Amino acid sequence: MKYHLEYPELANALYFALKQDAFYQTMEASVVGDKAARKSAMLGYMDFSILEAQKYGECFVPEKQNYGVSIWGKPLQPEELATKHRLKKNFITQHMGSRSFEVYQNICQFMSSKSAELIADNAWYLSIIGILPEFQGQGLGPGLIESVLNKTDALGVSTYLETFTSRNKAFYFRLGYEVVGNFTEPNTEAEYWLLQRQPVSLSES
């Protein structure tokens, strides 16, 4: 069954932004088929992630200029979380294959076990961020994050993220994130960093 992209431009932005990320490289390699089939599967994964965030988390796209997207996870009630996981499993199994779901599950289980030890239960999770190629290098990245951080600051909750790309840390440091953990993920055999940002009160900003 071919997956229909609802947001082809944004899916492509995420795909190219994350081509060097060990998690997405490993996921793409797990898809059975040729190079075109693997890329198509990953574009579907990115598109599904946007739709998933719209329903269960936070999906930010700039109103005036559609130059990129950030995808966030929020704490959910057990029933909602179970439904979200079931839909994700169904999508990956149907459009990427059972091997891909096994890889996805193994990576997520390891990384979740590490973040659970260091991150508050009510924290929001910055899952994915990507800028369209023609807008890269213009300093627009913070604009995909700051609006959501204003929300979490108002709520008084922290946010966190994971990155396999060391050079990305400086970008997140400028937004107030700090490294709280550094691990080697065994399925990708790659090092990654866990970063957290505490909420900033209006009196501090």
Short mmCIF file of C-alpha atoms in Angstrom, two decimals:
data_model
loop_
_atom_site.label_atom_id
_atom_site.label_comp_id
_atom_site.label_asym_id
_atom_site.label_seq_id
_atom_site.Cartn_x
_atom_site.Cartn_y
_atom_site.Cartn_z
CA MET A 1 0.00 0.00 0.00
CA LYS A 2 1.53 3.32 -1.12
CA TYR A 3 1.46 6.06 1.50
CA HIS A 4 0.05 9.42 0.38
CA LEU A 5 2.05 12.38 1.65
CA GLU A 6 -0.10 15.10 3.20
CA TYR A 7 2.88 17.45 3.62
CA PRO A 8 5.40 16.56 0.89
CA GLU A 9 7.49 19.75 1.23
CA LEU A 10 7.82 19.46 4.98
CA ALA A 11 8.48 15.71 4.80
CA ASN A 12 11.30 16.39 2.35
CA ALA A 13 12.68 19.13 4.62
CA LEU A 14 12.82 16.71 7.54
CA TYR A 15 14.29 13.93 5.41
CA PHE A 16 17.19 16.04 4.14
CA ALA A 17 17.75 17.72 7.51
CA LEU A 18 18.18 14.34 9.19
CA LYS A 19 20.07 12.37 6.53
CA GLN A 20 23.23 12.34 8.69
CA ASP A 21 21.41 11.41 11.91
CA ALA A 22 22.25 7.88 13.06
CA PHE A 23 18.69 7.09 14.14
CA TYR A 24 17.21 7.93 10.74
CA GLN A 25 20.08 6.33 8.86
CA THR A 26 19.47 3.11 10.78
CA MET A 27 15.73 3.28 10.19
CA GLU A 28 16.20 3.86 6.47
CA ALA A 29 18.66 0.97 6.22
CA SER A 30 16.11 -1.32 7.89
CA VAL A 31 13.61 -0.89 5.05
CA VAL A 32 13.56 -3.73 2.53
CA GLY A 33 13.93 -2.55 -1.06
CA ASP A 34 16.08 -0.35 -3.26
CA LYS A 35 17.28 3.18 -2.54
CA ALA A 36 14.11 4.76 -3.92
CA ALA A 37 11.90 2.49 -1.81
CA ARG A 38 13.85 3.30 1.33
CA LYS A 39 13.65 7.03 0.71
CA SER A 40 9.92 6.80 -0.01
CA ALA A 41 9.41 4.93 3.26
CA MET A 42 11.29 7.59 5.22
CA LEU A 43 9.33 10.42 3.60
CA GLY A 44 6.20 8.61 4.72
CA TYR A 45 7.63 8.31 8.22
CA MET A 46 8.29 12.06 8.36
CA ASP A 47 4.82 12.86 7.04
CA PHE A 48 3.19 10.50 9.53
CA SER A 49 5.19 12.14 12.33
CA ILE A 50 3.75 15.54 11.39
CA LEU A 51 0.20 14.18 11.45
CA GLU A 52 0.88 12.38 14.72
CA ALA A 53 2.12 15.59 16.35
CA GLN A 54 -0.92 17.50 15.15
CA LYS A 55 -3.15 15.02 16.94
CA TYR A 56 -1.14 14.02 20.01
CA GLY A 57 1.51 16.69 20.50
CA GLU A 58 2.51 20.02 19.01
CA CYS A 59 3.41 20.69 15.39
CA PHE A 60 4.76 24.17 14.70
CA VAL A 61 4.91 25.62 11.19
CA PRO A 62 5.51 29.38 10.78
CA GLU A 63 2.33 31.17 9.72
CA LYS A 64 3.80 33.80 7.41
CA GLN A 65 6.52 31.75 5.75
CA ASN A 66 6.34 27.99 5.49
CA TYR A 67 10.09 27.38 5.79
CA GLY A 68 10.19 24.40 8.14
CA VAL A 69 8.58 22.48 10.96
CA SER A 70 9.19 21.37 14.52
CA ILE A 71 7.49 18.32 16.01
CA TRP A 72 6.91 17.92 19.73
CA GLY A 73 5.58 15.21 22.01
CA LYS A 74 3.46 15.99 25.06
CA PRO A 75 2.60 13.88 28.11
CA LEU A 76 -0.51 11.80 27.39
CA GLN A 77 -3.05 9.86 29.39
CA PRO A 78 -2.45 6.07 29.29
CA GLU A 79 -5.33 5.43 26.86
CA GLU A 80 -4.13 8.12 24.44
CA LEU A 81 -0.55 6.91 24.69
CA ALA A 82 -1.59 3.33 23.93
CA THR A 83 -3.55 4.49 20.87
CA LYS A 84 -0.63 6.60 19.66
CA HIS A 85 1.76 3.65 20.00
CA ARG A 86 -0.67 1.31 18.22
CA LEU A 87 -1.05 3.69 15.28
CA LYS A 88 2.72 4.16 15.05
CA LYS A 89 3.28 0.40 15.08
CA ASN A 90 0.65 -0.09 12.37
CA PHE A 91 2.17 2.61 10.18
CA ILE A 92 5.76 1.38 10.45
CA THR A 93 4.80 -2.26 9.97
CA GLN A 94 2.60 -1.58 6.94
CA HIS A 95 4.75 1.01 5.16
CA MET A 96 8.29 0.19 6.27
CA GLY A 97 8.15 -3.45 7.32
CA SER A 98 8.21 -5.56 10.47
CA ARG A 99 12.01 -5.39 10.62
CA SER A 100 11.82 -1.60 10.71
CA PHE A 101 9.37 -1.69 13.59
CA GLU A 102 11.67 -4.02 15.52
CA VAL A 103 14.59 -1.63 14.99
CA TYR A 104 12.44 1.38 15.93
CA GLN A 105 11.17 -0.30 19.08
CA ASN A 106 14.64 -1.39 20.21
CA ILE A 107 16.13 2.08 19.77
CA CYS A 108 13.21 3.83 21.45
CA GLN A 109 13.22 1.44 24.39
CA PHE A 110 16.89 2.11 25.08
CA MET A 111 16.62 5.88 24.72
CA SER A 112 13.40 6.08 26.74
CA SER A 113 15.00 4.14 29.57
CA LYS A 114 17.78 6.73 29.75
CA SER A 115 15.55 9.80 29.54
CA ALA A 116 13.16 8.39 32.15
CA GLU A 117 15.98 8.53 34.70
CA LEU A 118 16.77 12.20 34.04
CA ILE A 119 13.67 13.96 32.68
CA ALA A 120 10.47 14.99 34.46
CA ASP A 121 7.29 13.13 33.52
CA ASN A 122 5.52 16.34 32.45
CA ALA A 123 8.28 17.54 30.10
CA TRP A 124 7.59 18.19 26.43
CA TYR A 125 9.83 16.41 23.91
CA LEU A 126 11.32 18.10 20.84
CA SER A 127 11.25 15.12 18.52
CA ILE A 128 12.14 16.48 15.07
CA ILE A 129 13.06 19.84 13.52
CA GLY A 130 13.79 20.59 9.87
CA ILE A 131 14.15 23.58 7.54
CA LEU A 132 13.51 23.52 3.80
CA PRO A 133 16.85 23.50 1.93
CA GLU A 134 16.31 26.91 0.29
CA PHE A 135 15.90 28.54 3.72
CA GLN A 136 18.85 26.94 5.47
CA GLY A 137 21.76 29.05 6.68
CA GLN A 138 19.55 32.10 7.30
CA GLY A 139 19.29 31.84 11.09
CA LEU A 140 15.66 30.73 10.96
CA GLY A 141 16.02 27.63 13.14
CA PRO A 142 15.22 29.30 16.49
CA GLY A 143 11.91 30.52 15.05
CA LEU A 144 10.75 26.90 14.81
CA ILE A 145 11.33 26.37 18.52
CA GLU A 146 10.87 29.64 20.40
CA SER A 147 7.09 29.87 19.99
CA VAL A 148 6.69 26.46 21.60
CA LEU A 149 9.18 27.34 24.34
CA ASN A 150 7.03 30.38 25.14
CA LYS A 151 4.14 27.97 25.73
CA THR A 152 6.14 25.62 27.93
CA ASP A 153 7.55 28.55 29.88
CA ALA A 154 4.01 29.79 30.53
CA LEU A 155 3.06 26.29 31.69
CA GLY A 156 6.18 26.03 33.84
CA VAL A 157 7.32 22.75 32.26
CA SER A 158 10.72 21.70 30.96
CA THR A 159 11.49 20.44 27.46
CA TYR A 160 14.08 17.96 26.25
CA LEU A 161 15.56 16.48 23.12
CA GLU A 162 18.06 13.91 21.90
CA THR A 163 20.62 14.49 19.17
CA PHE A 164 23.11 12.16 17.52
CA THR A 165 24.86 15.15 15.90
CA SER A 166 27.45 16.77 18.14
CA ARG A 167 27.59 20.06 16.23
CA ASN A 168 23.87 20.63 16.86
CA LYS A 169 24.50 21.10 20.57
CA ALA A 170 25.70 24.69 20.13
CA PHE A 171 22.40 25.60 18.45
CA TYR A 172 20.42 24.20 21.36
CA PHE A 173 22.71 25.78 23.96
CA ARG A 174 21.76 29.20 22.57
CA LEU A 175 18.11 28.35 23.28
CA GLY A 176 18.83 27.50 26.90
CA TYR A 177 19.33 23.73 26.69
CA GLU A 178 21.97 21.91 28.70
CA VAL A 179 23.42 18.42 28.28
CA VAL A 180 22.14 16.14 31.03
CA GLY A 181 23.28 12.81 29.59
CA ASN A 182 25.62 11.28 27.02
CA PHE A 183 25.18 7.68 25.86
CA THR A 184 26.03 5.20 23.14
CA GLU A 185 22.88 3.72 21.65
CA PRO A 186 23.60 0.00 21.00
CA ASN A 187 21.36 -0.54 17.96
CA THR A 188 22.81 2.35 15.96
CA GLU A 189 26.21 1.96 17.66
CA ALA A 190 26.26 5.76 17.80
CA GLU A 191 26.82 8.35 20.50
CA TYR A 192 24.00 10.73 21.33
CA TRP A 193 23.31 13.54 23.78
CA LEU A 194 20.27 14.16 25.97
CA LEU A 195 19.56 17.86 26.45
CA GLN A 196 17.08 19.59 28.73
CA ARG A 197 15.79 23.14 29.11
CA GLN A 198 14.16 24.30 32.31
CA PRO A 199 11.24 26.73 32.04
CA VAL A 200 12.05 30.42 32.21
CA SER A 201 9.71 32.60 34.24
CA LEU A 202 8.57 35.99 32.94
CA SER A 203 10.60 37.68 35.66
CA GLU A 204 13.77 35.99 34.39
CA SER A 205 13.23 36.71 30.70
#
